[in-house]
Tab-separated table of C-alpha atoms and ligand atoms in Angstrom:
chain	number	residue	atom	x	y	z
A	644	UNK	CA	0.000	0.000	0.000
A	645	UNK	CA	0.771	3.371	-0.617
A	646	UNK	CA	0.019	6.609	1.569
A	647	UNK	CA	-1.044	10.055	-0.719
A	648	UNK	CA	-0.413	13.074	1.191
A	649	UNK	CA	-2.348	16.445	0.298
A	650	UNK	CA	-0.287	19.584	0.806
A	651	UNK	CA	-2.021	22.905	1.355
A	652	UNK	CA	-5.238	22.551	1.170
A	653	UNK	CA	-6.602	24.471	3.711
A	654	UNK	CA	-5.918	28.315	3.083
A	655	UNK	CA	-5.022	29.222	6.473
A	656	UNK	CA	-2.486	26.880	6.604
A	657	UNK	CA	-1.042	27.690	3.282
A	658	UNK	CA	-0.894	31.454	4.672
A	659	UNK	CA	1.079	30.176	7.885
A	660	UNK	CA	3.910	28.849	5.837
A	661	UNK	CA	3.541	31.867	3.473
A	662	UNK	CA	2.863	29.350	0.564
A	663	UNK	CA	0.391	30.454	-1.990
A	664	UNK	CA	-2.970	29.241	-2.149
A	665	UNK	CA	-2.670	26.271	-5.150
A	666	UNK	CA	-5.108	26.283	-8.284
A	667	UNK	CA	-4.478	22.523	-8.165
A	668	UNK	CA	-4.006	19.925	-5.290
A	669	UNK	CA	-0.472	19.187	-4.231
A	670	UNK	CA	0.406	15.871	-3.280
A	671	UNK	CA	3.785	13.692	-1.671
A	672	UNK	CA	4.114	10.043	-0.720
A	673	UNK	CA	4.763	8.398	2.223
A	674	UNK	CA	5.789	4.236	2.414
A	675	UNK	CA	4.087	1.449	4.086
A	676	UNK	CA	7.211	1.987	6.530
A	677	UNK	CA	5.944	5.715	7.751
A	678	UNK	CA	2.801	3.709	9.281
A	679	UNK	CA	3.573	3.506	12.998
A	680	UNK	CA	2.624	-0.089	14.484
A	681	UNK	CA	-0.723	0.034	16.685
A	682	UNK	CA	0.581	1.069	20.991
A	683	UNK	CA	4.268	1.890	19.560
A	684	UNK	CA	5.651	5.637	20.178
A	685	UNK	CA	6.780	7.743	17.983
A	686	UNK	CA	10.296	8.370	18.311
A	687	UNK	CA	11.392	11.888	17.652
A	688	UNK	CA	14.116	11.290	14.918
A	689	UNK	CA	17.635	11.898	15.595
A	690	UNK	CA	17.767	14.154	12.357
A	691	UNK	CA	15.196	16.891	13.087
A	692	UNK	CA	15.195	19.400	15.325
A	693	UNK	CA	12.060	20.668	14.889
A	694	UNK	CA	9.155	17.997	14.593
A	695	UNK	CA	5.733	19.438	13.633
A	696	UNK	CA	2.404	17.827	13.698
A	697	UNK	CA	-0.171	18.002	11.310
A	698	UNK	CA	-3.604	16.296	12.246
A	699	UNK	CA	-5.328	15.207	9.075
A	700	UNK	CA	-8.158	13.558	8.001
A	701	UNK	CA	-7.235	10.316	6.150
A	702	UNK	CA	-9.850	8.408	3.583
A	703	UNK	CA	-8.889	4.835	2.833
A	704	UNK	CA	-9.192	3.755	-0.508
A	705	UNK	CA	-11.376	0.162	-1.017
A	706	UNK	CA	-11.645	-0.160	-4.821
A	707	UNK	CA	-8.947	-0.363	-7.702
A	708	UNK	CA	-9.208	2.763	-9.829
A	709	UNK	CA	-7.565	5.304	-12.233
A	710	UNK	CA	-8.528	8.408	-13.865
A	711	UNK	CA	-11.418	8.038	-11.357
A	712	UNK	CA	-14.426	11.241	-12.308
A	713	UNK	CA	-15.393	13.262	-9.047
A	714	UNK	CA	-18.941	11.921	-9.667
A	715	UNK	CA	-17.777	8.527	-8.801
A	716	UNK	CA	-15.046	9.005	-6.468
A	717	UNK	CA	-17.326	8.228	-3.336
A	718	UNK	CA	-17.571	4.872	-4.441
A	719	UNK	CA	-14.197	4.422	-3.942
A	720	UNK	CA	-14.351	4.406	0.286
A	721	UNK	CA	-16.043	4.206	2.811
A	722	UNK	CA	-14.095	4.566	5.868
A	723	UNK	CA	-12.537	7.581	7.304
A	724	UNK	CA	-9.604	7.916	10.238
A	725	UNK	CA	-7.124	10.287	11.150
A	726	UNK	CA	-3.679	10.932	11.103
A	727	UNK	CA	-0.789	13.091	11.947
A	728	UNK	CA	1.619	13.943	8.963
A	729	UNK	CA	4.640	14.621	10.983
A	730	UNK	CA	6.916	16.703	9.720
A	731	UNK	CA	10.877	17.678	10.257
A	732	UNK	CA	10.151	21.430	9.408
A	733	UNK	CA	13.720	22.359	9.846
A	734	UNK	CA	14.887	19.874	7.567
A	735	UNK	CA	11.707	20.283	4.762
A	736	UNK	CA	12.772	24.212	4.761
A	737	UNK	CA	16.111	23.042	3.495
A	738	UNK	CA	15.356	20.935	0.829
A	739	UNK	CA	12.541	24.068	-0.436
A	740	UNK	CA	15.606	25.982	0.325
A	741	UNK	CA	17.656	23.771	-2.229
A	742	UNK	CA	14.880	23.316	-4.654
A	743	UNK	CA	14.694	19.536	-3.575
A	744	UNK	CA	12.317	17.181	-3.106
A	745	UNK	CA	10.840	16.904	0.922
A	746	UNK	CA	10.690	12.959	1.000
A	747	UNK	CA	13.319	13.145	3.851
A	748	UNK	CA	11.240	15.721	5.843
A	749	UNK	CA	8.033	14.088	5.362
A	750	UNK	CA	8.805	9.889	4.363
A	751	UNK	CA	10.682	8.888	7.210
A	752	UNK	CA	9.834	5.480	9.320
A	753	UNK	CA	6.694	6.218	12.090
A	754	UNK	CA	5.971	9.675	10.492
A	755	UNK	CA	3.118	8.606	9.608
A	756	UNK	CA	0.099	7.137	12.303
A	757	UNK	CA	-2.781	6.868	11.389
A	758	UNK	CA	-5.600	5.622	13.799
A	759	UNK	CA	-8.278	2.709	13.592
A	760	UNK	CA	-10.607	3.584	10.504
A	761	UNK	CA	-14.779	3.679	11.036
A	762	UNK	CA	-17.192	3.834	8.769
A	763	UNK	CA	-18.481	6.904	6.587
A	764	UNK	CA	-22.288	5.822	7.529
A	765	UNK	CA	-21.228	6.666	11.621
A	766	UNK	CA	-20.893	10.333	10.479
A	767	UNK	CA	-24.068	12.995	8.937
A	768	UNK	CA	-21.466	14.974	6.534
A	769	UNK	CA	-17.887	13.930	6.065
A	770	UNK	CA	-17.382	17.145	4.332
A	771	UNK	CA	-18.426	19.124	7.572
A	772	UNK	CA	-16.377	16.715	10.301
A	773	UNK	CA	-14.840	18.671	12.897
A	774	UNK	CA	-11.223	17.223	13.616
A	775	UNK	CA	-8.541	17.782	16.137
A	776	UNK	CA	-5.117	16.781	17.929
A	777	UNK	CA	-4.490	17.252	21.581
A	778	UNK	CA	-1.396	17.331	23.195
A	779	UNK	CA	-0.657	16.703	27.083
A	780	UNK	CA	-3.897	17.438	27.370
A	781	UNK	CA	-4.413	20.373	25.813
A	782	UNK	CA	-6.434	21.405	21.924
A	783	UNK	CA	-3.148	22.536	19.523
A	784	UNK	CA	-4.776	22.323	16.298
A	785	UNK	CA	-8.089	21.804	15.294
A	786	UNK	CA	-9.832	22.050	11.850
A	787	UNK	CA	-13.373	21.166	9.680
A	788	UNK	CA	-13.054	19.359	6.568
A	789	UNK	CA	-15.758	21.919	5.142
A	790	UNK	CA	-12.396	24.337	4.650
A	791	UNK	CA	-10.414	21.952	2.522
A	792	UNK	CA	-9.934	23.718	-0.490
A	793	UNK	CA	-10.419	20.916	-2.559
A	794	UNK	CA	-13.147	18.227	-1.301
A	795	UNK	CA	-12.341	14.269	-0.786
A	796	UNK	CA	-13.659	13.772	-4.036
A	797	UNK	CA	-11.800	16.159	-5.973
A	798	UNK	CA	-8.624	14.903	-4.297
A	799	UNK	CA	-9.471	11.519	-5.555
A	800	UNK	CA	-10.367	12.531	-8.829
A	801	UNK	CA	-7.216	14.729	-9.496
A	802	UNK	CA	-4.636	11.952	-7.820
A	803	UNK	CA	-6.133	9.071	-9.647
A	804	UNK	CA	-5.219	10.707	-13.290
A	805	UNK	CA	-1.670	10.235	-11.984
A	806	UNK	CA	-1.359	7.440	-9.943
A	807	UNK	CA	-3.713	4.681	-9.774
A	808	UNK	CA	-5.532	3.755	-6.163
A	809	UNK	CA	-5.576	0.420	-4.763
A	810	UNK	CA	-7.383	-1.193	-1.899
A	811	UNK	CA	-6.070	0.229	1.277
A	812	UNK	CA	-4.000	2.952	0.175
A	813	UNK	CA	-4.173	5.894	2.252
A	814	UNK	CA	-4.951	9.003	1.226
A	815	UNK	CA	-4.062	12.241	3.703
A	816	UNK	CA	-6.165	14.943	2.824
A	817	UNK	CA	-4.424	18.128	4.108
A	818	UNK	CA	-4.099	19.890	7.175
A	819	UNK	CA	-5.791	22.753	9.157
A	820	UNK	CA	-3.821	25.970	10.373
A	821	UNK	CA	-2.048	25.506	13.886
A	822	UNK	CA	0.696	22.979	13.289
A	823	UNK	CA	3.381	23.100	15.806
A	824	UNK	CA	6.463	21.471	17.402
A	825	UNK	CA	6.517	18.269	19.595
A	826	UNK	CA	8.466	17.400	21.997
A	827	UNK	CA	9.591	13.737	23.924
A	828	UNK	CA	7.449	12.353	26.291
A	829	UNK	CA	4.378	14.503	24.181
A	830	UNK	CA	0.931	12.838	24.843
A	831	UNK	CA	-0.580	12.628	21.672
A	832	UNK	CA	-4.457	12.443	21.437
A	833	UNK	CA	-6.538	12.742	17.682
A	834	UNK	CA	-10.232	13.247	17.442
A	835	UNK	CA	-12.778	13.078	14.886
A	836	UNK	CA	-15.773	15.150	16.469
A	837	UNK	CA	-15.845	14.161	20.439
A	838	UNK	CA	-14.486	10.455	19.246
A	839	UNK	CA	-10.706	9.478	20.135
A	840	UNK	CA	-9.184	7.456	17.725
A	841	UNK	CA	-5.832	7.971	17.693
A	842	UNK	CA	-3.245	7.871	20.739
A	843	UNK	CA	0.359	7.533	21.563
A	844	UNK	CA	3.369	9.016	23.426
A	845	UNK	CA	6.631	10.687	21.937
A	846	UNK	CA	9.878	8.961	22.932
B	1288	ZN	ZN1	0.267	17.342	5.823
């Protein structure tokens, strides 16, 4: 399996990192190997001094598909979860320094966990889902999928002309203004609406 990741896709958070709003969706991969095993911390890498987290919504894909239309991309899942794209901002400004690509920032092993994934049907509107990621505690970022700038659908319709979507691919859909650093021995907590789905420490 593969994991899509969305970048800017929520305006706000395109303004933080003084990135222009795109006309088209931006997306990066991640490998099976950035998926971090079920009770297992995440372990601040040794390369990074400055690890941000950014608490997405993530759609998992349950049909084979390519060049998939937007009227028909809903047919293509039916389970939602949610993730944190975590993210060696030091090192990613380097490599946009350099003109590089970010895999290093963004690909690297655990930077990727995703939570337990429930069913579309549990939720009125995914595309008005209220999200968020608590740490120690404490709401650090929270967002509603209603900002996305480009829906779930669209996302799947514009990645699948590229690259085609298996069954159980992961697809990250973008994240919400308010990312920020963590530290070791964080408590990590992700929510969709009052539901916890997703939790584990920093070591
Ligand atoms: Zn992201």
């Amino acid at each position: 399996m593969k994991i899509i990741c969305i970048g800017r896709n929520y305006i706000n958070h395109a303004k933080e990192l003084n990135n222009p709003v795109p006309k088209e969706p931006v997306f990066f991969m991640k490998p099976d190997t950035a998926l971090l095993p079920k009770s297992n911390p995440f372990v601040y890498p040794s390369f990074s001094k400055d690890v941000h987290y950014e608490v997405e919504i993530v759609i998992k894909i349950n049909r084979l598909g390519k060049h998939i239309e937007e009227k028909f991309a809903h047919k293509y899942y039916n389970e939602i979860g949610i993730g944190v794209d975590f993210t060696a901002r030091d090192v990613q400004q380097q490599c946009k320094e350099k003109g590089l690509p970010w895999e290093k920032a963004k690909a690297f092993d655990g930077s990727a966990p995703t939570s337990s994934f429930v069913s579309i049907n549990d939720y009125e509107d995914i595309n008005n889902l209220n999200f968020s990621i608590h740490i120690n505690g404490e709401t650090r970022q929270t967002g509603n999928t209603k900002n996305m700038i480009f829906t779930i659908n669209q996302l799947i319709a514009y990645v699948s002309q590229f690259v085609t979507l298996k069954i159980g691919d992961l697809i990250y859909t973008g994240t919400p203004e308010g990312v920020g650093s963590i530290q070791i021995n964080d408590k990590v907590e992700c929510f969709i609406e009052k539901k916890k789905l997703l939790q584990f420490n920093v070591k």
